[in-house]
Amino acid sequence: MAPPSCPLLAESRALIDSLGYVDTEHNSPASQQQVQAQIRAEMATFSPPEDQYLAYLSPYAPSFGGRARLQTEFKRVAANVPLDAIDMSRYQAKEPTGRHRQSLEAWEGAVKQLQVAVEHQSNRVVNLELQQGYGTKLAKVRAAVLDGMNAQYERALKETKAASDKINLARQQDQTRNAAKLHSYQSRYFELLAKNAAIKRACAEQELRLQKRTKTA
């Protein structure tokens, strides 16, 4: 007989299967609590512990090809620092005040800032016009695509559930049909165990009596 392909069965040739529709003696809440306690106790023996299983790895420090912005962003995310809001001050045009009113460089900077603000507002107008002209149609198309995907997933889920129900129904019918026979075999098994135990006990008692007779003879 060829060895089992599963490495978990390499040490044992016995395949243990659960008869969920017959073996109902472990369905009580007390049994479930005992099972969960055993699972937690087993998980506590894991090495390394669950919260330290990556501790042996060296810290990950990507270089991003020398890109400073990516490195800065990576450090921000690693440190759990929230992302700052978008700075909109660069789109605000401000007139030079105070002693800067007489500075040519200050006015040139203000003009450039105003050009940036105008371009920003122009882009906003274009985006709003595009949204007004095509936003509704785009939303309808996107909704139709999502509806199609949802229908496809629901159909696949329904087919998978039907196949699963078919398997479970076959298992239930098979186990229910053989439940009486299985219980009979189980009862017979325990009867034979008790009989063997009684025979062993009787043999031990008989040996003890023979030893006493031998000593007194």
N, C-alpha and C. Protein backbone atom coordinates (compact mmCIF):
# COMPACT_ATOMS: atom_id res chain seq x y z
N MET A 1 0.84 -1.20 0.00
CA MET A 1 0.00 0.00 0.00
C MET A 1 0.87 1.24 0.00
N ALA A 2 0.59 2.17 -0.90
CA ALA A 2 1.41 3.38 -1.01
C ALA A 2 1.20 4.26 0.21
N PRO A 3 2.26 4.93 0.67
CA PRO A 3 2.12 5.81 1.83
C PRO A 3 1.23 6.99 1.50
N PRO A 4 0.57 7.55 2.49
CA PRO A 4 -0.31 8.69 2.23
C PRO A 4 0.49 9.89 1.75
N SER A 5 -0.12 10.68 0.86
CA SER A 5 0.57 11.84 0.32
C SER A 5 0.61 12.99 1.31
N CYS A 6 -0.33 13.04 2.23
CA CYS A 6 -0.37 14.12 3.20
C CYS A 6 0.69 13.89 4.27
N PRO A 7 1.58 14.87 4.51
CA PRO A 7 2.62 14.65 5.54
C PRO A 7 2.05 14.52 6.94
N LEU A 8 0.84 15.07 7.16
CA LEU A 8 0.24 14.97 8.49
C LEU A 8 -0.16 13.54 8.82
N LEU A 9 -0.30 12.70 7.78
CA LEU A 9 -0.70 11.31 8.00
C LEU A 9 0.49 10.36 7.90
N ALA A 10 1.70 10.92 7.85
CA ALA A 10 2.88 10.07 7.66
C ALA A 10 3.12 9.16 8.86
N GLU A 11 2.76 9.63 10.06
CA GLU A 11 3.01 8.84 11.26
C GLU A 11 1.87 7.88 11.58
N SER A 12 0.75 8.03 10.93
CA SER A 12 -0.40 7.17 11.23
C SER A 12 -1.12 6.84 9.94
N ARG A 13 -1.50 5.59 9.81
CA ARG A 13 -2.22 5.16 8.61
C ARG A 13 -3.73 5.20 8.84
N ALA A 14 -4.16 5.63 10.02
CA ALA A 14 -5.59 5.66 10.33
C ALA A 14 -6.14 7.04 9.99
N LEU A 15 -7.16 7.07 9.17
CA LEU A 15 -7.80 8.33 8.80
C LEU A 15 -9.04 8.50 9.66
N ILE A 16 -9.05 9.55 10.45
CA ILE A 16 -10.16 9.80 11.38
C ILE A 16 -11.13 10.76 10.70
N ASP A 17 -12.37 10.36 10.59
CA ASP A 17 -13.39 11.20 9.98
C ASP A 17 -14.46 11.49 11.01
N SER A 18 -15.07 12.64 10.88
CA SER A 18 -16.13 13.04 11.81
C SER A 18 -17.49 12.77 11.17
N LEU A 19 -18.34 12.11 11.91
CA LEU A 19 -19.70 11.85 11.45
C LEU A 19 -20.61 12.85 12.16
N GLY A 20 -20.73 14.03 11.55
CA GLY A 20 -21.43 15.12 12.20
C GLY A 20 -22.89 14.88 12.47
N TYR A 21 -23.52 13.99 11.68
CA TYR A 21 -24.95 13.72 11.87
C TYR A 21 -25.20 12.52 12.76
N VAL A 22 -24.13 11.87 13.20
CA VAL A 22 -24.26 10.70 14.08
C VAL A 22 -23.61 10.96 15.43
N ASP A 23 -22.38 11.50 15.38
CA ASP A 23 -21.64 11.77 16.62
C ASP A 23 -22.11 13.10 17.21
N THR A 24 -23.17 13.06 17.95
CA THR A 24 -23.76 14.28 18.52
C THR A 24 -23.49 14.41 20.02
N GLU A 25 -22.68 13.51 20.57
CA GLU A 25 -22.48 13.56 22.02
C GLU A 25 -21.58 14.72 22.44
N HIS A 26 -20.90 15.35 21.46
CA HIS A 26 -20.02 16.46 21.80
C HIS A 26 -20.60 17.81 21.40
N ASN A 27 -21.90 17.88 21.19
CA ASN A 27 -22.53 19.13 20.77
C ASN A 27 -23.01 19.98 21.94
N SER A 28 -22.84 19.51 23.14
CA SER A 28 -23.31 20.26 24.30
C SER A 28 -22.42 21.48 24.53
N PRO A 29 -22.95 22.54 25.15
CA PRO A 29 -22.12 23.73 25.45
C PRO A 29 -20.90 23.40 26.30
N ALA A 30 -21.05 22.47 27.24
CA ALA A 30 -19.90 22.12 28.08
C ALA A 30 -18.79 21.50 27.25
N SER A 31 -19.16 20.64 26.30
CA SER A 31 -18.15 20.03 25.43
C SER A 31 -17.49 21.07 24.55
N GLN A 32 -18.28 22.01 24.04
CA GLN A 32 -17.72 23.06 23.20
C GLN A 32 -16.74 23.93 23.98
N GLN A 33 -17.07 24.24 25.22
CA GLN A 33 -16.16 25.02 26.05
C GLN A 33 -14.86 24.26 26.31
N GLN A 34 -14.98 22.97 26.51
CA GLN A 34 -13.79 22.16 26.73
C GLN A 34 -12.91 22.13 25.48
N VAL A 35 -13.54 22.03 24.32
CA VAL A 35 -12.78 22.03 23.06
C VAL A 35 -12.07 23.36 22.87
N GLN A 36 -12.78 24.47 23.10
CA GLN A 36 -12.16 25.78 22.95
C GLN A 36 -11.01 25.97 23.94
N ALA A 37 -11.17 25.45 25.15
CA ALA A 37 -10.09 25.56 26.14
C ALA A 37 -8.86 24.78 25.68
N GLN A 38 -9.08 23.61 25.09
CA GLN A 38 -7.95 22.83 24.58
C GLN A 38 -7.27 23.53 23.41
N ILE A 39 -8.07 24.19 22.57
CA ILE A 39 -7.48 24.93 21.44
C ILE A 39 -6.63 26.09 21.95
N ARG A 40 -7.15 26.83 22.93
CA ARG A 40 -6.38 27.95 23.49
C ARG A 40 -5.11 27.45 24.17
N ALA A 41 -5.20 26.33 24.86
CA ALA A 41 -4.01 25.78 25.52
C ALA A 41 -2.97 25.36 24.49
N GLU A 42 -3.43 24.79 23.38
CA GLU A 42 -2.49 24.38 22.33
C GLU A 42 -1.85 25.60 21.66
N MET A 43 -2.64 26.64 21.43
CA MET A 43 -2.10 27.86 20.81
C MET A 43 -1.09 28.55 21.72
N ALA A 44 -1.27 28.39 23.03
CA ALA A 44 -0.32 29.00 23.97
C ALA A 44 1.05 28.36 23.90
N THR A 45 1.13 27.15 23.34
CA THR A 45 2.43 26.47 23.24
C THR A 45 3.16 26.79 21.94
N PHE A 46 2.54 27.60 21.08
CA PHE A 46 3.18 27.92 19.80
C PHE A 46 4.50 28.65 20.04
N SER A 47 5.46 28.35 19.22
CA SER A 47 6.76 29.01 19.32
C SER A 47 7.19 29.48 17.93
N PRO A 48 7.46 30.77 17.78
CA PRO A 48 7.37 31.84 18.79
C PRO A 48 5.93 32.23 19.05
N PRO A 49 5.68 33.05 20.08
CA PRO A 49 4.31 33.48 20.37
C PRO A 49 3.70 34.21 19.18
N GLU A 50 2.38 34.29 19.21
CA GLU A 50 1.66 34.86 18.08
C GLU A 50 2.06 36.30 17.80
N ASP A 51 2.35 37.08 18.85
CA ASP A 51 2.69 38.49 18.66
C ASP A 51 4.17 38.71 18.39
N GLN A 52 4.96 37.63 18.28
CA GLN A 52 6.39 37.78 18.06
C GLN A 52 6.89 36.89 16.92
N TYR A 53 6.00 36.42 16.07
CA TYR A 53 6.43 35.46 15.07
C TYR A 53 7.24 36.12 13.95
N LEU A 54 7.25 37.45 13.88
CA LEU A 54 8.07 38.16 12.89
C LEU A 54 9.27 38.84 13.53
N ALA A 55 9.50 38.57 14.82
CA ALA A 55 10.57 39.28 15.52
C ALA A 55 11.95 38.92 14.98
N TYR A 56 12.10 37.74 14.39
CA TYR A 56 13.42 37.33 13.91
C TYR A 56 13.82 38.05 12.63
N LEU A 57 12.87 38.69 11.96
CA LEU A 57 13.17 39.39 10.72
C LEU A 57 13.81 40.74 11.01
N SER A 58 14.75 41.12 10.18
CA SER A 58 15.39 42.43 10.33
C SER A 58 14.42 43.52 9.90
N PRO A 59 14.55 44.73 10.45
CA PRO A 59 13.65 45.82 10.07
C PRO A 59 13.70 46.08 8.57
N TYR A 60 12.54 46.31 8.00
CA TYR A 60 12.44 46.55 6.55
C TYR A 60 12.65 48.03 6.29
N ALA A 61 13.67 48.35 5.54
CA ALA A 61 14.00 49.74 5.24
C ALA A 61 14.26 49.88 3.74
N PRO A 62 13.24 50.00 2.93
CA PRO A 62 13.44 50.11 1.48
C PRO A 62 14.07 51.45 1.11
N SER A 63 14.83 51.43 0.05
CA SER A 63 15.50 52.66 -0.40
C SER A 63 14.68 53.44 -1.41
N PHE A 64 13.74 52.76 -2.09
CA PHE A 64 12.89 53.39 -3.10
C PHE A 64 13.72 54.10 -4.17
N GLY A 65 14.89 53.54 -4.45
CA GLY A 65 15.71 54.14 -5.50
C GLY A 65 16.19 55.54 -5.18
N GLY A 66 16.29 55.86 -3.90
CA GLY A 66 16.75 57.19 -3.52
C GLY A 66 15.69 58.27 -3.59
N ARG A 67 14.43 57.90 -3.77
CA ARG A 67 13.36 58.89 -3.85
C ARG A 67 12.99 59.35 -2.44
N ALA A 68 13.31 60.58 -2.14
CA ALA A 68 13.14 61.10 -0.78
C ALA A 68 11.68 61.15 -0.36
N ARG A 69 10.79 61.50 -1.28
CA ARG A 69 9.37 61.61 -0.93
C ARG A 69 8.79 60.25 -0.53
N LEU A 70 9.17 59.22 -1.28
CA LEU A 70 8.67 57.89 -0.94
C LEU A 70 9.23 57.41 0.39
N GLN A 71 10.49 57.71 0.65
CA GLN A 71 11.08 57.34 1.93
C GLN A 71 10.39 58.06 3.09
N THR A 72 10.12 59.35 2.89
CA THR A 72 9.43 60.11 3.94
C THR A 72 8.03 59.56 4.18
N GLU A 73 7.33 59.23 3.11
CA GLU A 73 5.96 58.70 3.24
C GLU A 73 5.98 57.33 3.91
N PHE A 74 6.98 56.51 3.57
CA PHE A 74 7.08 55.19 4.19
C PHE A 74 7.31 55.33 5.69
N LYS A 75 8.18 56.24 6.09
CA LYS A 75 8.44 56.46 7.51
C LYS A 75 7.20 56.97 8.22
N ARG A 76 6.42 57.82 7.54
CA ARG A 76 5.19 58.34 8.16
C ARG A 76 4.20 57.21 8.41
N VAL A 77 4.02 56.34 7.41
CA VAL A 77 3.08 55.23 7.56
C VAL A 77 3.57 54.26 8.62
N ALA A 78 4.89 53.98 8.64
CA ALA A 78 5.43 53.05 9.63
C ALA A 78 5.27 53.58 11.05
N ALA A 79 5.31 54.90 11.20
CA ALA A 79 5.17 55.51 12.52
C ALA A 79 3.72 55.78 12.89
N ASN A 80 2.77 55.37 12.02
CA ASN A 80 1.34 55.58 12.27
C ASN A 80 0.99 57.06 12.45
N VAL A 81 1.69 57.91 11.69
CA VAL A 81 1.40 59.34 11.73
C VAL A 81 0.31 59.64 10.71
N PRO A 82 -0.77 60.30 11.12
CA PRO A 82 -1.85 60.57 10.17
C PRO A 82 -1.39 61.49 9.05
N LEU A 83 -2.01 61.34 7.89
CA LEU A 83 -1.67 62.14 6.72
C LEU A 83 -2.21 63.56 6.90
N ASP A 84 -1.34 64.53 6.65
CA ASP A 84 -1.77 65.92 6.75
C ASP A 84 -2.77 66.24 5.65
N ALA A 85 -3.65 67.19 5.95
CA ALA A 85 -4.62 67.62 4.94
C ALA A 85 -3.89 68.32 3.78
N ILE A 86 -4.53 68.32 2.63
CA ILE A 86 -3.93 68.96 1.46
C ILE A 86 -3.78 70.46 1.72
N ASP A 87 -2.60 70.97 1.45
CA ASP A 87 -2.31 72.39 1.68
C ASP A 87 -2.89 73.21 0.54
N MET A 88 -3.92 73.98 0.83
CA MET A 88 -4.56 74.81 -0.19
C MET A 88 -4.05 76.24 -0.18
N SER A 89 -3.11 76.55 0.71
CA SER A 89 -2.64 77.93 0.80
C SER A 89 -1.89 78.37 -0.45
N ARG A 90 -1.31 77.43 -1.19
CA ARG A 90 -0.56 77.82 -2.39
C ARG A 90 -1.47 78.29 -3.51
N TYR A 91 -2.78 78.04 -3.37
CA TYR A 91 -3.73 78.50 -4.38
C TYR A 91 -4.38 79.83 -3.98
N GLN A 92 -3.91 80.43 -2.91
CA GLN A 92 -4.46 81.70 -2.45
C GLN A 92 -3.55 82.85 -2.87
N ALA A 93 -4.10 83.82 -3.57
CA ALA A 93 -3.34 84.98 -4.03
C ALA A 93 -3.41 86.08 -2.96
N LYS A 94 -2.24 86.55 -2.54
CA LYS A 94 -2.18 87.57 -1.50
C LYS A 94 -1.38 88.77 -2.01
N GLU A 95 -1.91 89.93 -1.74
CA GLU A 95 -1.23 91.18 -2.13
C GLU A 95 -0.13 91.49 -1.13
N PRO A 96 1.06 91.86 -1.61
CA PRO A 96 2.13 92.23 -0.68
C PRO A 96 1.70 93.37 0.23
N THR A 97 2.07 93.28 1.47
CA THR A 97 1.70 94.29 2.46
C THR A 97 2.95 94.82 3.15
N GLY A 98 2.76 95.94 3.83
CA GLY A 98 3.84 96.52 4.62
C GLY A 98 5.01 96.95 3.76
N ARG A 99 6.18 96.65 4.21
CA ARG A 99 7.39 97.06 3.49
C ARG A 99 7.57 96.29 2.19
N HIS A 100 6.83 95.17 2.02
CA HIS A 100 6.94 94.40 0.78
C HIS A 100 6.18 95.05 -0.38
N ARG A 101 5.36 96.08 -0.08
CA ARG A 101 4.59 96.73 -1.14
C ARG A 101 5.50 97.45 -2.13
N GLN A 102 6.68 97.81 -1.69
CA GLN A 102 7.62 98.52 -2.56
C GLN A 102 8.65 97.58 -3.19
N SER A 103 8.47 96.25 -2.98
CA SER A 103 9.44 95.28 -3.49
C SER A 103 8.95 94.70 -4.81
N LEU A 104 9.79 94.82 -5.84
CA LEU A 104 9.45 94.27 -7.14
C LEU A 104 9.37 92.74 -7.08
N GLU A 105 10.27 92.13 -6.34
CA GLU A 105 10.27 90.67 -6.23
C GLU A 105 9.00 90.17 -5.55
N ALA A 106 8.54 90.93 -4.54
CA ALA A 106 7.31 90.53 -3.85
C ALA A 106 6.12 90.57 -4.79
N TRP A 107 6.05 91.62 -5.65
CA TRP A 107 4.94 91.71 -6.59
C TRP A 107 5.04 90.65 -7.68
N GLU A 108 6.25 90.35 -8.11
CA GLU A 108 6.41 89.28 -9.10
C GLU A 108 5.98 87.94 -8.51
N GLY A 109 6.33 87.71 -7.23
CA GLY A 109 5.89 86.48 -6.57
C GLY A 109 4.39 86.43 -6.42
N ALA A 110 3.77 87.60 -6.13
CA ALA A 110 2.32 87.65 -5.99
C ALA A 110 1.64 87.36 -7.32
N VAL A 111 2.23 87.89 -8.42
CA VAL A 111 1.66 87.64 -9.75
C VAL A 111 1.73 86.15 -10.08
N LYS A 112 2.87 85.51 -9.79
CA LYS A 112 2.99 84.07 -10.04
C LYS A 112 1.99 83.28 -9.20
N GLN A 113 1.82 83.72 -7.96
CA GLN A 113 0.85 83.05 -7.09
C GLN A 113 -0.56 83.21 -7.63
N LEU A 114 -0.83 84.40 -8.17
CA LEU A 114 -2.15 84.64 -8.75
C LEU A 114 -2.36 83.78 -9.99
N GLN A 115 -1.32 83.61 -10.80
CA GLN A 115 -1.42 82.75 -11.98
C GLN A 115 -1.72 81.31 -11.57
N VAL A 116 -1.07 80.85 -10.50
CA VAL A 116 -1.34 79.49 -10.00
C VAL A 116 -2.78 79.37 -9.54
N ALA A 117 -3.27 80.40 -8.84
CA ALA A 117 -4.64 80.37 -8.35
C ALA A 117 -5.64 80.37 -9.50
N VAL A 118 -5.36 81.19 -10.54
CA VAL A 118 -6.25 81.23 -11.70
C VAL A 118 -6.27 79.88 -12.41
N GLU A 119 -5.09 79.28 -12.57
CA GLU A 119 -5.02 77.98 -13.23
C GLU A 119 -5.77 76.92 -12.42
N HIS A 120 -5.64 77.01 -11.11
CA HIS A 120 -6.35 76.06 -10.25
C HIS A 120 -7.86 76.21 -10.40
N GLN A 121 -8.34 77.44 -10.40
CA GLN A 121 -9.77 77.67 -10.57
C GLN A 121 -10.24 77.24 -11.95
N SER A 122 -9.39 77.44 -12.97
CA SER A 122 -9.75 77.00 -14.33
C SER A 122 -9.89 75.48 -14.37
N ASN A 123 -8.97 74.79 -13.71
CA ASN A 123 -9.06 73.33 -13.66
C ASN A 123 -10.32 72.87 -12.93
N ARG A 124 -10.68 73.59 -11.88
CA ARG A 124 -11.89 73.24 -11.15
C ARG A 124 -13.12 73.43 -12.03
N VAL A 125 -13.14 74.52 -12.81
CA VAL A 125 -14.27 74.77 -13.70
C VAL A 125 -14.38 73.66 -14.75
N VAL A 126 -13.22 73.28 -15.32
CA VAL A 126 -13.23 72.21 -16.33
C VAL A 126 -13.74 70.91 -15.73
N ASN A 127 -13.27 70.59 -14.54
CA ASN A 127 -13.70 69.35 -13.89
C ASN A 127 -15.20 69.37 -13.58
N LEU A 128 -15.69 70.52 -13.14
CA LEU A 128 -17.12 70.62 -12.85
C LEU A 128 -17.95 70.50 -14.12
N GLU A 129 -17.46 71.10 -15.22
CA GLU A 129 -18.19 70.99 -16.49
C GLU A 129 -18.20 69.54 -16.98
N LEU A 130 -17.05 68.87 -16.84
CA LEU A 130 -17.00 67.46 -17.24
C LEU A 130 -17.94 66.61 -16.38
N GLN A 131 -17.95 66.91 -15.09
CA GLN A 131 -18.84 66.15 -14.21
C GLN A 131 -20.30 66.41 -14.54
N GLN A 132 -20.61 67.67 -14.85
CA GLN A 132 -21.99 68.00 -15.18
C GLN A 132 -22.42 67.35 -16.49
N GLY A 133 -21.49 67.27 -17.45
CA GLY A 133 -21.84 66.71 -18.75
C GLY A 133 -21.82 65.20 -18.79
N TYR A 134 -20.89 64.59 -18.07
CA TYR A 134 -20.70 63.14 -18.19
C TYR A 134 -20.82 62.39 -16.86
N GLY A 135 -20.95 63.13 -15.77
CA GLY A 135 -20.98 62.46 -14.47
C GLY A 135 -22.13 61.49 -14.30
N THR A 136 -23.32 61.92 -14.75
CA THR A 136 -24.50 61.05 -14.60
C THR A 136 -24.36 59.79 -15.43
N LYS A 137 -23.91 59.96 -16.69
CA LYS A 137 -23.74 58.79 -17.56
C LYS A 137 -22.68 57.85 -17.00
N LEU A 138 -21.59 58.45 -16.52
CA LEU A 138 -20.52 57.62 -15.97
C LEU A 138 -21.01 56.85 -14.74
N ALA A 139 -21.80 57.53 -13.90
CA ALA A 139 -22.33 56.85 -12.71
C ALA A 139 -23.26 55.71 -13.11
N LYS A 140 -24.06 55.92 -14.16
CA LYS A 140 -24.97 54.86 -14.60
C LYS A 140 -24.18 53.67 -15.15
N VAL A 141 -23.15 53.96 -15.94
CA VAL A 141 -22.33 52.87 -16.49
C VAL A 141 -21.65 52.11 -15.37
N ARG A 142 -21.10 52.85 -14.41
CA ARG A 142 -20.42 52.20 -13.29
C ARG A 142 -21.40 51.36 -12.48
N ALA A 143 -22.61 51.89 -12.27
CA ALA A 143 -23.61 51.13 -11.52
C ALA A 143 -24.00 49.86 -12.28
N ALA A 144 -24.10 49.97 -13.62
CA ALA A 144 -24.45 48.79 -14.42
C ALA A 144 -23.36 47.73 -14.34
N VAL A 145 -22.10 48.18 -14.37
CA VAL A 145 -20.99 47.23 -14.26
C VAL A 145 -21.00 46.55 -12.90
N LEU A 146 -21.23 47.34 -11.86
CA LEU A 146 -21.27 46.76 -10.51
C LEU A 146 -22.45 45.80 -10.36
N ASP A 147 -23.59 46.15 -10.96
CA ASP A 147 -24.74 45.25 -10.90
C ASP A 147 -24.43 43.93 -11.61
N GLY A 148 -23.75 44.02 -12.75
CA GLY A 148 -23.38 42.80 -13.46
C GLY A 148 -22.42 41.94 -12.65
N MET A 149 -21.43 42.58 -12.03
CA MET A 149 -20.49 41.83 -11.20
C MET A 149 -21.20 41.21 -10.01
N ASN A 150 -22.12 41.98 -9.41
CA ASN A 150 -22.86 41.46 -8.26
C ASN A 150 -23.72 40.26 -8.65
N ALA A 151 -24.37 40.34 -9.82
CA ALA A 151 -25.18 39.22 -10.29
C ALA A 151 -24.31 38.00 -10.57
N GLN A 152 -23.13 38.23 -11.12
CA GLN A 152 -22.22 37.12 -11.40
C GLN A 152 -21.77 36.44 -10.11
N TYR A 153 -21.41 37.26 -9.11
CA TYR A 153 -20.98 36.69 -7.83
C TYR A 153 -22.13 35.98 -7.13
N GLU A 154 -23.33 36.55 -7.21
CA GLU A 154 -24.48 35.89 -6.58
C GLU A 154 -24.78 34.55 -7.25
N ARG A 155 -24.63 34.50 -8.57
CA ARG A 155 -24.86 33.24 -9.28
C ARG A 155 -23.81 32.20 -8.89
N ALA A 156 -22.55 32.64 -8.81
CA ALA A 156 -21.49 31.71 -8.40
C ALA A 156 -21.70 31.25 -6.96
N LEU A 157 -22.12 32.17 -6.09
CA LEU A 157 -22.39 31.80 -4.71
C LEU A 157 -23.55 30.81 -4.62
N LYS A 158 -24.58 31.05 -5.41
CA LYS A 158 -25.73 30.15 -5.40
C LYS A 158 -25.34 28.76 -5.88
N GLU A 159 -24.53 28.69 -6.93
CA GLU A 159 -24.09 27.39 -7.44
C GLU A 159 -23.21 26.67 -6.43
N THR A 160 -22.31 27.42 -5.80
CA THR A 160 -21.43 26.81 -4.80
C THR A 160 -22.23 26.31 -3.60
N LYS A 161 -23.20 27.12 -3.16
CA LYS A 161 -24.03 26.72 -2.03
C LYS A 161 -24.87 25.49 -2.38
N ALA A 162 -25.37 25.44 -3.62
CA ALA A 162 -26.16 24.28 -4.03
C ALA A 162 -25.29 23.02 -4.04
N ALA A 163 -24.06 23.14 -4.54
CA ALA A 163 -23.16 21.99 -4.54
C ALA A 163 -22.82 21.56 -3.12
N SER A 164 -22.60 22.54 -2.24
CA SER A 164 -22.30 22.22 -0.85
C SER A 164 -23.49 21.55 -0.17
N ASP A 165 -24.68 22.09 -0.42
CA ASP A 165 -25.88 21.49 0.17
C ASP A 165 -26.10 20.07 -0.34
N LYS A 166 -25.78 19.84 -1.60
CA LYS A 166 -25.93 18.50 -2.17
C LYS A 166 -24.99 17.51 -1.48
N ILE A 167 -23.75 17.94 -1.25
CA ILE A 167 -22.79 17.07 -0.56
C ILE A 167 -23.23 16.81 0.87
N ASN A 168 -23.65 17.89 1.56
CA ASN A 168 -24.09 17.72 2.96
C ASN A 168 -25.32 16.84 3.06
N LEU A 169 -26.24 16.99 2.09
CA LEU A 169 -27.45 16.15 2.11
C LEU A 169 -27.09 14.69 1.89
N ALA A 170 -26.16 14.43 0.97
CA ALA A 170 -25.74 13.05 0.74
C ALA A 170 -25.07 12.47 1.98
N ARG A 171 -24.23 13.28 2.64
CA ARG A 171 -23.58 12.80 3.87
C ARG A 171 -24.62 12.55 4.96
N GLN A 172 -25.59 13.46 5.07
CA GLN A 172 -26.62 13.28 6.09
C GLN A 172 -27.43 12.02 5.84
N GLN A 173 -27.83 11.81 4.59
CA GLN A 173 -28.63 10.63 4.27
C GLN A 173 -27.82 9.35 4.51
N ASP A 174 -26.56 9.37 4.12
CA ASP A 174 -25.73 8.18 4.30
C ASP A 174 -25.52 7.88 5.77
N GLN A 175 -25.23 8.92 6.56
CA GLN A 175 -24.99 8.70 7.98
C GLN A 175 -26.28 8.32 8.70
N THR A 176 -27.38 8.97 8.34
CA THR A 176 -28.65 8.64 8.98
C THR A 176 -29.08 7.21 8.65
N ARG A 177 -28.84 6.81 7.41
CA ARG A 177 -29.22 5.46 6.99
C ARG A 177 -28.42 4.40 7.74
N ASN A 178 -27.19 4.72 8.09
CA ASN A 178 -26.33 3.75 8.77
C ASN A 178 -26.16 4.05 10.25
N ALA A 179 -26.95 5.01 10.77
CA ALA A 179 -26.79 5.40 12.17
C ALA A 179 -27.06 4.23 13.11
N ALA A 180 -28.16 3.49 12.86
CA ALA A 180 -28.51 2.37 13.74
C ALA A 180 -27.41 1.32 13.74
N LYS A 181 -26.87 1.03 12.56
CA LYS A 181 -25.81 0.04 12.47
C LYS A 181 -24.55 0.53 13.19
N LEU A 182 -24.24 1.82 13.03
CA LEU A 182 -23.06 2.37 13.70
C LEU A 182 -23.21 2.32 15.22
N HIS A 183 -24.41 2.69 15.70
CA HIS A 183 -24.64 2.64 17.14
C HIS A 183 -24.58 1.20 17.65
N SER A 184 -25.07 0.27 16.83
CA SER A 184 -25.01 -1.14 17.22
C SER A 184 -23.56 -1.61 17.33
N TYR A 185 -22.76 -1.22 16.33
CA TYR A 185 -21.34 -1.58 16.37
C TYR A 185 -20.65 -0.94 17.57
N GLN A 186 -21.02 0.30 17.86
CA GLN A 186 -20.41 0.98 19.00
C GLN A 186 -20.77 0.29 20.31
N SER A 187 -22.05 -0.07 20.44
CA SER A 187 -22.48 -0.78 21.65
C SER A 187 -21.77 -2.12 21.77
N ARG A 188 -21.67 -2.83 20.65
CA ARG A 188 -20.97 -4.11 20.66
C ARG A 188 -19.50 -3.93 21.03
N TYR A 189 -18.90 -2.84 20.54
CA TYR A 189 -17.49 -2.56 20.84
C TYR A 189 -17.30 -2.37 22.34
N PHE A 190 -18.17 -1.56 22.96
CA PHE A 190 -18.03 -1.33 24.40
C PHE A 190 -18.33 -2.60 25.19
N GLU A 191 -19.28 -3.41 24.69
CA GLU A 191 -19.55 -4.68 25.37
C GLU A 191 -18.33 -5.60 25.34
N LEU A 192 -17.66 -5.65 24.19
CA LEU A 192 -16.46 -6.48 24.09
C LEU A 192 -15.34 -5.94 24.97
N LEU A 193 -15.24 -4.61 25.05
CA LEU A 193 -14.23 -4.04 25.94
C LEU A 193 -14.51 -4.44 27.39
N ALA A 194 -15.78 -4.34 27.78
CA ALA A 194 -16.13 -4.72 29.15
C ALA A 194 -15.89 -6.21 29.38
N LYS A 195 -16.21 -7.03 28.38
CA LYS A 195 -16.00 -8.47 28.51
C LYS A 195 -14.51 -8.79 28.63
N ASN A 196 -13.69 -8.12 27.80
CA ASN A 196 -12.24 -8.35 27.89
C ASN A 196 -11.70 -7.92 29.24
N ALA A 197 -12.22 -6.80 29.75
CA ALA A 197 -11.77 -6.34 31.06
C ALA A 197 -12.16 -7.34 32.14
N ALA A 198 -13.38 -7.89 32.02
CA ALA A 198 -13.82 -8.89 33.01
C ALA A 198 -12.97 -10.15 32.93
N ILE A 199 -12.63 -10.56 31.70
CA ILE A 199 -11.79 -11.76 31.54
C ILE A 199 -10.40 -11.52 32.13
N LYS A 200 -9.83 -10.33 31.87
CA LYS A 200 -8.52 -10.02 32.44
C LYS A 200 -8.57 -10.02 33.97
N ARG A 201 -9.65 -9.45 34.50
CA ARG A 201 -9.78 -9.41 35.96
C ARG A 201 -9.93 -10.82 36.52
N ALA A 202 -10.72 -11.67 35.85
CA ALA A 202 -10.89 -13.05 36.31
C ALA A 202 -9.58 -13.82 36.22
N CYS A 203 -8.82 -13.59 35.14
CA CYS A 203 -7.52 -14.27 35.00
C CYS A 203 -6.56 -13.84 36.11
N ALA A 204 -6.57 -12.53 36.40
CA ALA A 204 -5.69 -12.04 37.45
C ALA A 204 -6.08 -12.64 38.80
N GLU A 205 -7.38 -12.74 39.06
CA GLU A 205 -7.83 -13.34 40.32
C GLU A 205 -7.46 -14.82 40.38
N GLN A 206 -7.61 -15.52 39.25
CA GLN A 206 -7.27 -16.94 39.23
C GLN A 206 -5.78 -17.15 39.45
N GLU A 207 -4.95 -16.30 38.82
CA GLU A 207 -3.51 -16.40 39.03
C GLU A 207 -3.15 -16.15 40.49
N LEU A 208 -3.84 -15.20 41.10
CA LEU A 208 -3.57 -14.91 42.51
C LEU A 208 -3.94 -16.09 43.39
N ARG A 209 -5.07 -16.75 43.09
CA ARG A 209 -5.46 -17.93 43.87
C ARG A 209 -4.47 -19.07 43.68
N LEU A 210 -4.00 -19.26 42.44
CA LEU A 210 -3.03 -20.32 42.19
C LEU A 210 -1.72 -20.05 42.93
N GLN A 211 -1.32 -18.77 42.96
CA GLN A 211 -0.10 -18.44 43.69
C GLN A 211 -0.25 -18.72 45.18
N LYS A 212 -1.43 -18.44 45.74
CA LYS A 212 -1.66 -18.72 47.16
C LYS A 212 -1.64 -20.22 47.43
N ARG A 213 -2.25 -21.02 46.52
CA ARG A 213 -2.25 -22.47 46.71
C ARG A 213 -0.84 -23.03 46.63
N THR A 214 -0.05 -22.46 45.71
CA THR A 214 1.32 -22.94 45.57
C THR A 214 2.13 -22.67 46.83
N LYS A 215 1.91 -21.52 47.43
CA LYS A 215 2.64 -21.18 48.64
C LYS A 215 2.22 -22.05 49.83
N THR A 216 0.94 -22.41 49.89
CA THR A 216 0.45 -23.19 51.03
C THR A 216 0.69 -24.69 50.85
N ALA A 217 0.99 -25.11 49.61
CA ALA A 217 1.18 -26.55 49.35
C ALA A 217 2.51 -27.04 49.93
